[in-house]
Amino acid sequence: MRRGLRAGLARPLGAMLVVGAWAVWAGAGCDAAATASGGADAGGVTDASADSAGDAGSADVTRIVEPPWDALDGEVRTGGVVAWYWAAEAATPEEVLGWDRKAAGLSRVEPALSLRNDDADLLALMDGGRALTGRLVGTFQVAETGTQRIVVLASDSVQLAIDGRVVLDAWQVGDSMRREVQVPLKAGWHAIDVIYSRDFFRVDLQVWAGSGEDVVALLAGEALGVVAGAPPEGFPALTATASVGEAWPWGATIVSQANAPVRLMATLPDGQTADSGVAREAASVTFDLTPGGTWAVGLIATDPWGRKVALPA
């Protein structure tokens, strides 16, 4: 299908669309059972260092003594986890498990397990300081079989589940905390599910990990992912719409709205491409164009699980 885009004129997209190719959502897909871990890059998202995060006192350490837990099977799409946020405070983590993720105020892909109170999207969701509850779901990579140290820095309320088992439950602590859990895991990818709740002015969440005596590192980038083709149970088929948004004399912006976080890829006939970057429900791309012309634009939206839809749906 082919859509016309005219620079300098804001209007709905037409009825036709050219489907452009997009190889991956965020980095190449990889085999969940066999890929070795790369170093996680904190990306300047935290004040703490990996060394200080690993210094949790012995009173805050939980050790699980069992045979190593099996890694996940299947392909993992790397680059982040999927997060849902509500402008409300949760009394218990079990309450959050029953909340409708389709009704969340914000959903997006998080490239790192780190939340701070200067996040513009979260500030907008809070609308003047309401409470925040988030659920971050995906997978993380373990480099070698053995004890995995997972350090959580958080304020007030956090629950952490690995491979479907709750390994940390620190709810309504009322202050900043540092907790460490030591979990026996096989090399490969493992499911992670973080539930967090806090009044907005003190939002602070970071999850660090490392094997054995290694210094822990913030879980981020290629060390995070989601299992390809496996959205949450009951999640609807991917749908999205698109229109020409802001226009100016030398270009235009295409905006899309989807029912899941998507990464939007647009292609012009001359090969010019634009990529929205980090996946979110409201995505946009911008082109620099010669004034007065009309262009056919190919649009594809891809969600974190690899589902794709040509726009309009």
PDB file of C-alpha atoms in Angstrom:
ATOM      1  CA  MET A   1       0.000   0.000   0.000  1.00  0.00           C
ATOM      2  CA  ARG A   2       1.244   3.512  -0.778  1.00  0.00           C
ATOM      3  CA  ARG A   3       0.727   6.733   1.109  1.00  0.00           C
ATOM      4  CA  GLY A   4       1.318  10.292  -0.050  1.00  0.00           C
ATOM      5  CA  LEU A   5       3.360  12.667   2.120  1.00  0.00           C
ATOM      6  CA  ARG A   6       3.540  16.324   1.175  1.00  0.00           C
ATOM      7  CA  ALA A   7       6.039  18.648   2.831  1.00  0.00           C
ATOM      8  CA  GLY A   8       4.589  21.792   4.372  1.00  0.00           C
ATOM      9  CA  LEU A   9       1.045  20.428   4.665  1.00  0.00           C
ATOM     10  CA  ALA A  10      -0.439  18.649   7.682  1.00  0.00           C
ATOM     11  CA  ARG A  11      -3.224  16.250   6.694  1.00  0.00           C
ATOM     12  CA  PRO A  12      -4.340  12.622   7.211  1.00  0.00           C
ATOM     13  CA  LEU A  13      -2.391   9.999   5.300  1.00  0.00           C
ATOM     14  CA  GLY A  14      -3.983   8.643   2.123  1.00  0.00           C
ATOM     15  CA  ALA A  15      -5.305   5.166   1.434  1.00  0.00           C
ATOM     16  CA  MET A  16      -2.211   3.437   0.049  1.00  0.00           C
ATOM     17  CA  LEU A  17       1.021   2.318   1.704  1.00  0.00           C
ATOM     18  CA  VAL A  18       4.405   0.926   0.645  1.00  0.00           C
ATOM     19  CA  VAL A  19       5.650  -1.676   3.127  1.00  0.00           C
ATOM     20  CA  GLY A  20       9.337  -1.154   3.932  1.00  0.00           C
ATOM     21  CA  ALA A  21      11.678  -3.803   5.339  1.00  0.00           C
ATOM     22  CA  TRP A  22      12.858  -3.766   8.967  1.00  0.00           C
ATOM     23  CA  ALA A  23      15.215  -6.522  10.003  1.00  0.00           C
ATOM     24  CA  VAL A  24      14.946  -6.416  13.797  1.00  0.00           C
ATOM     25  CA  TRP A  25      13.194  -4.631  16.633  1.00  0.00           C
ATOM     26  CA  ALA A  26      16.266  -3.748  18.703  1.00  0.00           C
ATOM     27  CA  GLY A  27      19.387  -5.627  17.764  1.00  0.00           C
ATOM     28  CA  ALA A  28      19.583  -8.989  16.055  1.00  0.00           C
ATOM     29  CA  GLY A  29      17.473 -11.822  17.378  1.00  0.00           C
ATOM     30  CA  CYS A  30      19.503 -14.438  19.229  1.00  0.00           C
ATOM     31  CA  ASP A  31      19.071 -17.961  20.515  1.00  0.00           C
ATOM     32  CA  ALA A  32      17.937 -17.858  24.140  1.00  0.00           C
ATOM     33  CA  ALA A  33      19.860 -20.929  25.171  1.00  0.00           C
ATOM     34  CA  ALA A  34      23.224 -20.347  23.551  1.00  0.00           C
ATOM     35  CA  THR A  35      24.141 -16.645  23.269  1.00  0.00           C
ATOM     36  CA  ALA A  36      26.896 -15.350  25.521  1.00  0.00           C
ATOM     37  CA  SER A  37      26.302 -12.199  27.562  1.00  0.00           C
ATOM     38  CA  GLY A  38      27.859  -8.868  26.690  1.00  0.00           C
ATOM     39  CA  GLY A  39      28.565  -6.135  29.256  1.00  0.00           C
ATOM     40  CA  ALA A  40      25.584  -4.002  30.241  1.00  0.00           C
ATOM     41  CA  ASP A  41      26.054  -0.290  29.684  1.00  0.00           C
ATOM     42  CA  ALA A  42      24.576   1.917  32.401  1.00  0.00           C
ATOM     43  CA  GLY A  43      24.194   4.738  29.878  1.00  0.00           C
ATOM     44  CA  GLY A  44      24.398   7.478  32.495  1.00  0.00           C
ATOM     45  CA  VAL A  45      21.045   6.608  34.012  1.00  0.00           C
ATOM     46  CA  THR A  46      22.160   6.229  37.630  1.00  0.00           C
ATOM     47  CA  ASP A  47      24.113   8.056  40.310  1.00  0.00           C
ATOM     48  CA  ALA A  48      25.346   4.851  41.920  1.00  0.00           C
ATOM     49  CA  SER A  49      28.368   2.891  40.755  1.00  0.00           C
ATOM     50  CA  ALA A  50      28.418  -0.845  40.137  1.00  0.00           C
ATOM     51  CA  ASP A  51      30.861  -1.215  43.032  1.00  0.00           C
ATOM     52  CA  SER A  52      28.627   0.567  45.538  1.00  0.00           C
ATOM     53  CA  ALA A  53      25.568  -1.346  44.330  1.00  0.00           C
ATOM     54  CA  GLY A  54      27.353  -4.595  45.126  1.00  0.00           C
ATOM     55  CA  ASP A  55      28.129  -3.632  48.714  1.00  0.00           C
ATOM     56  CA  ALA A  56      24.797  -4.629  50.234  1.00  0.00           C
ATOM     57  CA  GLY A  57      25.152  -5.577  53.898  1.00  0.00           C
ATOM     58  CA  SER A  58      24.785  -9.223  54.856  1.00  0.00           C
ATOM     59  CA  ALA A  59      21.460  -8.485  56.612  1.00  0.00           C
ATOM     60  CA  ASP A  60      19.985  -7.492  53.230  1.00  0.00           C
ATOM     61  CA  VAL A  61      21.143 -10.596  51.326  1.00  0.00           C
ATOM     62  CA  THR A  62      18.850 -13.524  50.538  1.00  0.00           C
ATOM     63  CA  ARG A  63      20.513 -16.737  49.322  1.00  0.00           C
ATOM     64  CA  ILE A  64      18.643 -19.449  47.448  1.00  0.00           C
ATOM     65  CA  VAL A  65      20.443 -22.801  47.715  1.00  0.00           C
ATOM     66  CA  GLU A  66      19.143 -25.093  44.967  1.00  0.00           C
ATOM     67  CA  PRO A  67      20.389 -26.671  41.729  1.00  0.00           C
ATOM     68  CA  PRO A  68      20.681 -23.992  38.993  1.00  0.00           C
ATOM     69  CA  TRP A  69      17.376 -23.050  37.385  1.00  0.00           C
ATOM     70  CA  ASP A  70      16.959 -23.850  33.685  1.00  0.00           C
ATOM     71  CA  ALA A  71      17.300 -21.096  31.085  1.00  0.00           C
ATOM     72  CA  LEU A  72      14.481 -20.221  28.687  1.00  0.00           C
ATOM     73  CA  ASP A  73      14.119 -21.819  25.271  1.00  0.00           C
ATOM     74  CA  GLY A  74      13.452 -19.866  22.076  1.00  0.00           C
ATOM     75  CA  GLU A  75      14.597 -16.671  20.413  1.00  0.00           C
ATOM     76  CA  VAL A  76      15.067 -13.473  22.425  1.00  0.00           C
ATOM     77  CA  ARG A  77      14.801  -9.998  20.881  1.00  0.00           C
ATOM     78  CA  THR A  78      17.365  -7.924  22.731  1.00  0.00           C
ATOM     79  CA  GLY A  79      17.437  -4.261  23.684  1.00  0.00           C
ATOM     80  CA  GLY A  80      15.097  -3.807  26.660  1.00  0.00           C
ATOM     81  CA  VAL A  81      12.052  -4.958  28.600  1.00  0.00           C
ATOM     82  CA  VAL A  82       8.409  -3.925  28.225  1.00  0.00           C
ATOM     83  CA  ALA A  83       6.975  -1.657  30.934  1.00  0.00           C
ATOM     84  CA  TRP A  84       3.473  -0.520  31.891  1.00  0.00           C
ATOM     85  CA  TYR A  85       2.792   2.438  34.219  1.00  0.00           C
ATOM     86  CA  TRP A  86      -0.270   3.601  36.140  1.00  0.00           C
ATOM     87  CA  ALA A  87      -0.802   6.883  38.009  1.00  0.00           C
ATOM     88  CA  ALA A  88      -1.711   5.124  41.245  1.00  0.00           C
ATOM     89  CA  GLU A  89      -0.059   3.560  44.285  1.00  0.00           C
ATOM     90  CA  ALA A  90      -0.554  -0.172  44.842  1.00  0.00           C
ATOM     91  CA  ALA A  91      -1.340  -1.583  48.293  1.00  0.00           C
ATOM     92  CA  THR A  92       0.231  -4.957  47.367  1.00  0.00           C
ATOM     93  CA  PRO A  93       2.106  -6.402  44.380  1.00  0.00           C
ATOM     94  CA  GLU A  94      -0.673  -8.970  44.002  1.00  0.00           C
ATOM     95  CA  GLU A  95      -3.042  -6.086  43.297  1.00  0.00           C
ATOM     96  CA  VAL A  96      -0.890  -5.004  40.351  1.00  0.00           C
ATOM     97  CA  LEU A  97      -1.001  -8.503  38.851  1.00  0.00           C
ATOM     98  CA  GLY A  98      -4.738  -7.987  38.390  1.00  0.00           C
ATOM     99  CA  TRP A  99      -4.474  -4.570  36.737  1.00  0.00           C
ATOM    100  CA  ASP A 100      -5.346  -4.333  33.045  1.00  0.00           C
ATOM    101  CA  ARG A 101      -2.142  -3.599  31.146  1.00  0.00           C
ATOM    102  CA  LYS A 102      -4.178  -2.394  28.165  1.00  0.00           C
ATOM    103  CA  ALA A 103      -5.555   0.363  30.447  1.00  0.00           C
ATOM    104  CA  ALA A 104      -2.133   1.585  31.645  1.00  0.00           C
ATOM    105  CA  GLY A 105      -1.469   5.303  31.330  1.00  0.00           C
ATOM    106  CA  LEU A 106       1.897   4.661  29.627  1.00  0.00           C
ATOM    107  CA  SER A 107       3.629   1.657  28.101  1.00  0.00           C
ATOM    108  CA  ARG A 108       7.041   1.601  26.457  1.00  0.00           C
ATOM    109  CA  VAL A 109      10.241  -0.396  26.099  1.00  0.00           C
ATOM    110  CA  GLU A 110      12.780   0.338  28.822  1.00  0.00           C
ATOM    111  CA  PRO A 111      16.384  -0.010  27.590  1.00  0.00           C
ATOM    112  CA  ALA A 112      17.575  -0.291  31.210  1.00  0.00           C
ATOM    113  CA  LEU A 113      16.107  -1.421  34.519  1.00  0.00           C
ATOM    114  CA  SER A 114      16.343   2.093  35.920  1.00  0.00           C
ATOM    115  CA  LEU A 115      13.636   4.624  36.817  1.00  0.00           C
ATOM    116  CA  ARG A 116      14.285   8.188  38.032  1.00  0.00           C
ATOM    117  CA  ASN A 117      12.017  11.071  39.007  1.00  0.00           C
ATOM    118  CA  ASP A 118      13.288  13.357  36.211  1.00  0.00           C
ATOM    119  CA  ASP A 119      11.742  11.191  33.466  1.00  0.00           C
ATOM    120  CA  ALA A 120       9.605  13.481  31.263  1.00  0.00           C
ATOM    121  CA  ASP A 121       7.100  10.777  30.245  1.00  0.00           C
ATOM    122  CA  LEU A 122       6.561   9.692  33.832  1.00  0.00           C
ATOM    123  CA  LEU A 123       6.264  13.305  34.961  1.00  0.00           C
ATOM    124  CA  ALA A 124       3.502  13.842  32.406  1.00  0.00           C
ATOM    125  CA  LEU A 125       1.723  10.693  33.591  1.00  0.00           C
ATOM    126  CA  MET A 126       1.918  11.823  37.224  1.00  0.00           C
ATOM    127  CA  ASP A 127       0.330  15.185  36.338  1.00  0.00           C
ATOM    128  CA  GLY A 128       1.489  17.129  39.369  1.00  0.00           C
ATOM    129  CA  GLY A 129       2.795  14.445  41.702  1.00  0.00           C
ATOM    130  CA  ARG A 130       0.386  11.515  41.840  1.00  0.00           C
ATOM    131  CA  ALA A 131       1.728   8.111  42.816  1.00  0.00           C
ATOM    132  CA  LEU A 132       3.414   5.804  40.301  1.00  0.00           C
ATOM    133  CA  THR A 133       3.146   2.050  39.884  1.00  0.00           C
ATOM    134  CA  GLY A 134       5.064   0.200  37.203  1.00  0.00           C
ATOM    135  CA  ARG A 135       5.490  -3.354  35.969  1.00  0.00           C
ATOM    136  CA  LEU A 136       8.584  -4.203  33.900  1.00  0.00           C
ATOM    137  CA  VAL A 137       8.573  -7.609  32.186  1.00  0.00           C
ATOM    138  CA  GLY A 138      11.120  -9.355  29.974  1.00  0.00           C
ATOM    139  CA  THR A 139      14.274 -11.436  30.159  1.00  0.00           C
ATOM    140  CA  PHE A 140      17.879 -10.941  31.231  1.00  0.00           C
ATOM    141  CA  GLN A 141      21.039 -12.757  30.251  1.00  0.00           C
ATOM    142  CA  VAL A 142      23.283 -14.847  32.491  1.00  0.00           C
ATOM    143  CA  ALA A 143      26.817 -15.351  31.208  1.00  0.00           C
ATOM    144  CA  GLU A 144      27.738 -18.531  33.062  1.00  0.00           C
ATOM    145  CA  THR A 145      26.041 -21.178  35.174  1.00  0.00           C
ATOM    146  CA  GLY A 146      26.247 -20.515  38.899  1.00  0.00           C
ATOM    147  CA  THR A 147      25.118 -18.052  41.527  1.00  0.00           C
ATOM    148  CA  GLN A 148      23.755 -14.823  40.066  1.00  0.00           C
ATOM    149  CA  ARG A 149      23.900 -11.821  42.385  1.00  0.00           C
ATOM    150  CA  ILE A 150      20.969  -9.452  41.790  1.00  0.00           C
ATOM    151  CA  VAL A 151      21.087  -6.117  43.619  1.00  0.00           C
ATOM    152  CA  VAL A 152      17.986  -3.902  43.774  1.00  0.00           C
ATOM    153  CA  LEU A 153      18.200  -0.219  44.738  1.00  0.00           C
ATOM    154  CA  ALA A 154      14.710   1.177  45.282  1.00  0.00           C
ATOM    155  CA  SER A 155      12.467   3.397  47.349  1.00  0.00           C
ATOM    156  CA  ASP A 156       9.383   2.156  49.208  1.00  0.00           C
ATOM    157  CA  SER A 157       7.912  -0.847  47.344  1.00  0.00           C
ATOM    158  CA  VAL A 158       9.398  -3.430  44.979  1.00  0.00           C
ATOM    159  CA  GLN A 159       8.816  -7.084  44.137  1.00  0.00           C
ATOM    160  CA  LEU A 160      11.168  -9.086  41.906  1.00  0.00           C
ATOM    161  CA  ALA A 161      10.350 -12.430  40.294  1.00  0.00           C
ATOM    162  CA  ILE A 162      12.833 -14.571  38.354  1.00  0.00           C
ATOM    163  CA  ASP A 163      11.529 -17.369  36.130  1.00  0.00           C
ATOM    164  CA  GLY A 164       8.076 -16.955  37.669  1.00  0.00           C
ATOM    165  CA  ARG A 165       9.273 -17.249  41.294  1.00  0.00           C
ATOM    166  CA  VAL A 166       9.241 -14.278  43.680  1.00  0.00           C
ATOM    167  CA  VAL A 167      12.781 -13.865  45.032  1.00  0.00           C
ATOM    168  CA  LEU A 168      12.395 -10.396  46.598  1.00  0.00           C
ATOM    169  CA  ASP A 169       9.289  -8.887  48.209  1.00  0.00           C
ATOM    170  CA  ALA A 170       9.950  -5.570  49.964  1.00  0.00           C
ATOM    171  CA  TRP A 171       6.644  -3.696  49.972  1.00  0.00           C
ATOM    172  CA  GLN A 172       5.888  -0.389  51.689  1.00  0.00           C
ATOM    173  CA  VAL A 173       9.306  -0.194  53.305  1.00  0.00           C
ATOM    174  CA  GLY A 174       8.818   3.573  53.471  1.00  0.00           C
ATOM    175  CA  ASP A 175      12.407   4.499  52.664  1.00  0.00           C
ATOM    176  CA  SER A 176      15.231   3.883  50.230  1.00  0.00           C
ATOM    177  CA  MET A 177      16.585   0.354  50.309  1.00  0.00           C
ATOM    178  CA  ARG A 178      19.309  -1.882  48.942  1.00  0.00           C
ATOM    179  CA  ARG A 179      18.531  -5.584  48.715  1.00  0.00           C
ATOM    180  CA  GLU A 180      20.558  -8.446  47.260  1.00  0.00           C
ATOM    181  CA  VAL A 181      19.324 -11.874  46.224  1.00  0.00           C
ATOM    182  CA  GLN A 182      21.616 -14.691  45.151  1.00  0.00           C
ATOM    183  CA  VAL A 183      19.908 -17.077  42.742  1.00  0.00           C
ATOM    184  CA  PRO A 184      21.342 -20.249  41.147  1.00  0.00           C
ATOM    185  CA  LEU A 185      20.840 -19.917  37.385  1.00  0.00           C
ATOM    186  CA  LYS A 186      22.040 -21.731  34.290  1.00  0.00           C
ATOM    187  CA  ALA A 187      23.733 -19.741  31.534  1.00  0.00           C
ATOM    188  CA  GLY A 188      21.278 -18.225  29.083  1.00  0.00           C
ATOM    189  CA  TRP A 189      18.144 -16.097  29.276  1.00  0.00           C
ATOM    190  CA  HIS A 190      15.841 -15.953  32.293  1.00  0.00           C
ATOM    191  CA  ALA A 191      12.457 -14.277  32.796  1.00  0.00           C
ATOM    192  CA  ILE A 192      12.362 -11.170  35.002  1.00  0.00           C
ATOM    193  CA  ASP A 193       9.270  -9.398  36.346  1.00  0.00           C
ATOM    194  CA  VAL A 194       9.641  -6.236  38.447  1.00  0.00           C
ATOM    195  CA  ILE A 195       6.676  -4.544  40.173  1.00  0.00           C
ATOM    196  CA  TYR A 196       7.369  -1.125  41.676  1.00  0.00           C
ATOM    197  CA  SER A 197       5.229   1.465  43.472  1.00  0.00           C
ATOM    198  CA  ARG A 198       6.085   4.839  44.981  1.00  0.00           C
ATOM    199  CA  ASP A 199       4.887   8.421  45.340  1.00  0.00           C
ATOM    200  CA  PHE A 200       6.415  10.160  42.345  1.00  0.00           C
ATOM    201  CA  PHE A 201       8.724  12.601  44.087  1.00  0.00           C
ATOM    202  CA  ARG A 202      10.878   9.725  45.311  1.00  0.00           C
ATOM    203  CA  VAL A 203      10.852   7.429  42.294  1.00  0.00           C
ATOM    204  CA  ASP A 204      14.101   5.454  42.303  1.00  0.00           C
ATOM    205  CA  LEU A 205      14.574   1.945  40.939  1.00  0.00           C
ATOM    206  CA  GLN A 206      17.680   0.208  39.628  1.00  0.00           C
ATOM    207  CA  VAL A 207      18.388  -3.505  39.156  1.00  0.00           C
ATOM    208  CA  TRP A 208      22.000  -4.694  38.908  1.00  0.00           C
ATOM    209  CA  ALA A 209      23.361  -8.208  38.342  1.00  0.00           C
ATOM    210  CA  GLY A 210      26.592 -10.191  38.160  1.00  0.00           C
ATOM    211  CA  SER A 211      27.873 -13.753  38.418  1.00  0.00           C
ATOM    212  CA  GLY A 212      29.745 -15.074  41.449  1.00  0.00           C
ATOM    213  CA  GLU A 213      32.232 -12.566  42.800  1.00  0.00           C
ATOM    214  CA  ASP A 214      32.030 -10.342  39.697  1.00  0.00           C
ATOM    215  CA  VAL A 215      31.207  -6.691  40.168  1.00  0.00           C
ATOM    216  CA  VAL A 216      27.512  -6.208  39.421  1.00  0.00           C
ATOM    217  CA  ALA A 217      26.410  -4.056  36.457  1.00  0.00           C
ATOM    218  CA  LEU A 218      23.137  -2.282  35.731  1.00  0.00           C
ATOM    219  CA  LEU A 219      20.892  -4.535  33.632  1.00  0.00           C
ATOM    220  CA  ALA A 220      20.634  -2.666  30.336  1.00  0.00           C
ATOM    221  CA  GLY A 221      20.985  -2.860  26.554  1.00  0.00           C
ATOM    222  CA  GLU A 222      21.801  -6.217  25.019  1.00  0.00           C
ATOM    223  CA  ALA A 223      21.620  -7.906  28.448  1.00  0.00           C
ATOM    224  CA  LEU A 224      17.823  -7.391  28.380  1.00  0.00           C
ATOM    225  CA  GLY A 225      15.171  -8.650  25.961  1.00  0.00           C
ATOM    226  CA  VAL A 226      11.788 -10.266  25.421  1.00  0.00           C
ATOM    227  CA  VAL A 227      10.947 -13.699  24.059  1.00  0.00           C
ATOM    228  CA  ALA A 228      10.055 -13.358  20.375  1.00  0.00           C
ATOM    229  CA  GLY A 229       6.424 -14.006  19.481  1.00  0.00           C
ATOM    230  CA  ALA A 230       5.303 -14.272  23.112  1.00  0.00           C
ATOM    231  CA  PRO A 231       3.275 -11.214  24.221  1.00  0.00           C
ATOM    232  CA  PRO A 232       1.494 -11.404  27.606  1.00  0.00           C
ATOM    233  CA  GLU A 233      -1.321 -13.922  27.810  1.00  0.00           C
ATOM    234  CA  GLY A 234      -4.556 -12.473  26.477  1.00  0.00           C
ATOM    235  CA  PHE A 235      -2.835  -9.505  24.850  1.00  0.00           C
ATOM    236  CA  PRO A 236      -4.739  -8.457  21.701  1.00  0.00           C
ATOM    237  CA  ALA A 237      -3.519  -8.563  18.122  1.00  0.00           C
ATOM    238  CA  LEU A 238      -1.311  -5.606  17.241  1.00  0.00           C
ATOM    239  CA  THR A 239      -3.157  -2.637  15.729  1.00  0.00           C
ATOM    240  CA  ALA A 240      -1.905   0.848  14.830  1.00  0.00           C
ATOM    241  CA  THR A 241      -2.908   3.964  12.915  1.00  0.00           C
ATOM    242  CA  ALA A 242      -0.802   6.746  11.387  1.00  0.00           C
ATOM    243  CA  SER A 243      -1.199  10.321  10.205  1.00  0.00           C
ATOM    244  CA  VAL A 244       0.937  13.255   9.120  1.00  0.00           C
ATOM    245  CA  GLY A 245       1.538  15.359  12.189  1.00  0.00           C
ATOM    246  CA  GLU A 246       3.603  18.536  12.440  1.00  0.00           C
ATOM    247  CA  ALA A 247       4.648  19.930   9.046  1.00  0.00           C
ATOM    248  CA  TRP A 248       7.019  22.739   8.123  1.00  0.00           C
ATOM    249  CA  PRO A 249       8.367  24.141   4.821  1.00  0.00           C
ATOM    250  CA  TRP A 250      11.179  21.561   4.546  1.00  0.00           C
ATOM    251  CA  GLY A 251       9.683  18.385   5.948  1.00  0.00           C
ATOM    252  CA  ALA A 252       7.029  16.590   7.941  1.00  0.00           C
ATOM    253  CA  THR A 253       6.512  14.281  10.904  1.00  0.00           C
ATOM    254  CA  ILE A 254       4.559  11.024  10.758  1.00  0.00           C
ATOM    255  CA  VAL A 255       2.959   9.931  14.020  1.00  0.00           C
ATOM    256  CA  SER A 256       1.481   6.539  14.892  1.00  0.00           C
ATOM    257  CA  GLN A 257      -0.680   5.276  17.730  1.00  0.00           C
ATOM    258  CA  ALA A 258      -0.697   1.569  18.609  1.00  0.00           C
ATOM    259  CA  ASN A 259      -2.189  -0.693  21.266  1.00  0.00           C
ATOM    260  CA  ALA A 260       1.310  -1.823  22.310  1.00  0.00           C
ATOM    261  CA  PRO A 261       4.744  -0.205  22.322  1.00  0.00           C
ATOM    262  CA  VAL A 262       5.979  -0.148  18.712  1.00  0.00           C
ATOM    263  CA  ARG A 263       9.016   0.963  16.804  1.00  0.00           C
ATOM    264  CA  LEU A 264       7.975   2.823  13.643  1.00  0.00           C
ATOM    265  CA  MET A 265      10.014   2.510  10.444  1.00  0.00           C
ATOM    266  CA  ALA A 266       9.291   4.734   7.441  1.00  0.00           C
ATOM    267  CA  THR A 267      10.821   4.475   3.958  1.00  0.00           C
ATOM    268  CA  LEU A 268      10.669   6.837   0.952  1.00  0.00           C
ATOM    269  CA  PRO A 269      11.029   5.638  -2.660  1.00  0.00           C
ATOM    270  CA  ASP A 270      14.516   7.222  -2.883  1.00  0.00           C
ATOM    271  CA  GLY A 271      15.667   4.979  -0.023  1.00  0.00           C
ATOM    272  CA  GLN A 272      15.567   7.629   2.694  1.00  0.00           C
ATOM    273  CA  THR A 273      14.508   6.011   5.979  1.00  0.00           C
ATOM    274  CA  ALA A 274      13.500   7.175   9.431  1.00  0.00           C
ATOM    275  CA  ASP A 275      13.295   5.131  12.633  1.00  0.00           C
ATOM    276  CA  SER A 276      11.393   6.151  15.777  1.00  0.00           C
ATOM    277  CA  GLY A 277      13.968   4.447  18.028  1.00  0.00           C
ATOM    278  CA  VAL A 278      12.776   3.180  21.405  1.00  0.00           C
ATOM    279  CA  ALA A 279       9.372   1.503  21.167  1.00  0.00           C
ATOM    280  CA  ARG A 280       6.322   3.252  22.612  1.00  0.00           C
ATOM    281  CA  GLU A 281       2.592   3.355  21.934  1.00  0.00           C
ATOM    282  CA  ALA A 282       2.817   6.850  20.413  1.00  0.00           C
ATOM    283  CA  ALA A 283       5.754   6.754  17.976  1.00  0.00           C
ATOM    284  CA  SER A 284       6.915   9.292  15.397  1.00  0.00           C
ATOM    285  CA  VAL A 285       9.448   9.756  12.596  1.00  0.00           C
ATOM    286  CA  THR A 286      10.593  12.917  10.821  1.00  0.00           C
ATOM    287  CA  PHE A 287      11.759  13.514   7.236  1.00  0.00           C
ATOM    288  CA  ASP A 288      13.593  16.465   5.697  1.00  0.00           C
ATOM    289  CA  LEU A 289      11.889  17.047   2.319  1.00  0.00           C
ATOM    290  CA  THR A 290      11.931  19.527  -0.539  1.00  0.00           C
ATOM    291  CA  PRO A 291       8.991  21.979  -0.280  1.00  0.00           C
ATOM    292  CA  GLY A 292       5.990  21.451  -2.533  1.00  0.00           C
ATOM    293  CA  GLY A 293       6.474  17.787  -3.424  1.00  0.00           C
ATOM    294  CA  THR A 294       4.446  14.674  -2.691  1.00  0.00           C
ATOM    295  CA  TRP A 295       6.070  11.398  -1.613  1.00  0.00           C
ATOM    296  CA  ALA A 296       4.911   7.819  -1.118  1.00  0.00           C
ATOM    297  CA  VAL A 297       5.920   6.551   2.327  1.00  0.00           C
ATOM    298  CA  GLY A 298       6.242   2.941   3.451  1.00  0.00           C
ATOM    299  CA  LEU A 299       5.345   2.414   7.120  1.00  0.00           C
ATOM    300  CA  ILE A 300       5.796  -0.600   9.365  1.00  0.00           C
ATOM    301  CA  ALA A 301       5.213  -0.759  13.141  1.00  0.00           C
ATOM    302  CA  THR A 302       6.912  -3.594  15.039  1.00  0.00           C
ATOM    303  CA  ASP A 303       6.238  -4.433  18.679  1.00  0.00           C
ATOM    304  CA  PRO A 304       8.807  -5.879  21.122  1.00  0.00           C
ATOM    305  CA  TRP A 305       7.649  -9.450  20.469  1.00  0.00           C
ATOM    306  CA  GLY A 306       8.296  -9.166  16.723  1.00  0.00           C
ATOM    307  CA  ARG A 307       4.691  -8.719  15.588  1.00  0.00           C
ATOM    308  CA  LYS A 308       4.450  -6.327  12.630  1.00  0.00           C
ATOM    309  CA  VAL A 309       1.690  -4.322  11.039  1.00  0.00           C
ATOM    310  CA  ALA A 310       1.711  -2.179   7.902  1.00  0.00           C
ATOM    311  CA  LEU A 311       0.008   1.161   8.498  1.00  0.00           C
ATOM    312  CA  PRO A 312      -2.820   1.806   8.447  1.00  0.00           C
ATOM    313  CA  ALA A 313      -3.910  -1.428  10.112  1.00  0.00           C
TER     314      ALA A 313
END
